[in-house]
Amino acid sequence: MTQPQPSVNPKLEDPKFGFNEYSERLNGRAAMIGFILMVLIEYLTNQGVLSWLGLK
């Protein structure tokens, strides 16, 4: 015998944590912003980020 198929499929929300498309997109955008800020700091101060932070 075949099982009857449901007439309505539930709409499940994607989780907001873990390895999913939302978190990977958010992480990628944060990395791009961080990289651009690092390049701007080096360009505007004429020294590397480690020197700017006092670590070198």
Coordinates of C-alpha atoms in Angstrom, one line a residue, residues 14-51:
D14 CA 16.3 28.4 8.4
P15 CA 18.3 28.3 11.6
K16 CA 20.2 31.5 12.4
F17 CA 23.3 29.7 13.8
G18 CA 25.5 26.8 12.7
F19 CA 26.8 26.1 9.2
N20 CA 24.1 27.4 6.9
E21 CA 23.7 29.9 4.1
Y22 CA 22.8 32.8 6.3
S23 CA 25.8 32.5 8.7
E24 CA 28.2 31.9 5.9
R25 CA 27.0 35.0 4.1
L26 CA 27.2 37.1 7.3
N27 CA 30.7 35.8 8.0
G28 CA 31.9 36.6 4.5
R29 CA 30.6 40.1 4.7
A30 CA 32.2 40.7 8.0
A31 CA 35.5 39.4 6.6
M32 CA 35.3 41.8 3.6
I33 CA 34.6 44.8 5.9
G34 CA 37.5 43.8 8.1
F35 CA 39.9 43.5 5.2
I36 CA 38.8 46.9 3.7
L37 CA 39.3 48.5 7.1
M38 CA 42.7 47.0 7.5
V39 CA 43.8 48.3 4.1
L40 CA 42.4 51.8 4.9
I41 CA 44.2 51.9 8.3
E42 CA 47.5 50.9 6.6
Y43 CA 47.0 53.5 3.8
L44 CA 46.0 56.4 6.1
T45 CA 48.6 55.8 8.8
N46 CA 51.5 54.6 6.6
Q47 CA 52.2 51.8 8.9
G48 CA 51.0 48.2 9.3
V49 CA 48.1 47.1 11.4
L50 CA 50.5 45.4 13.9
S51 CA 52.5 48.6 14.3

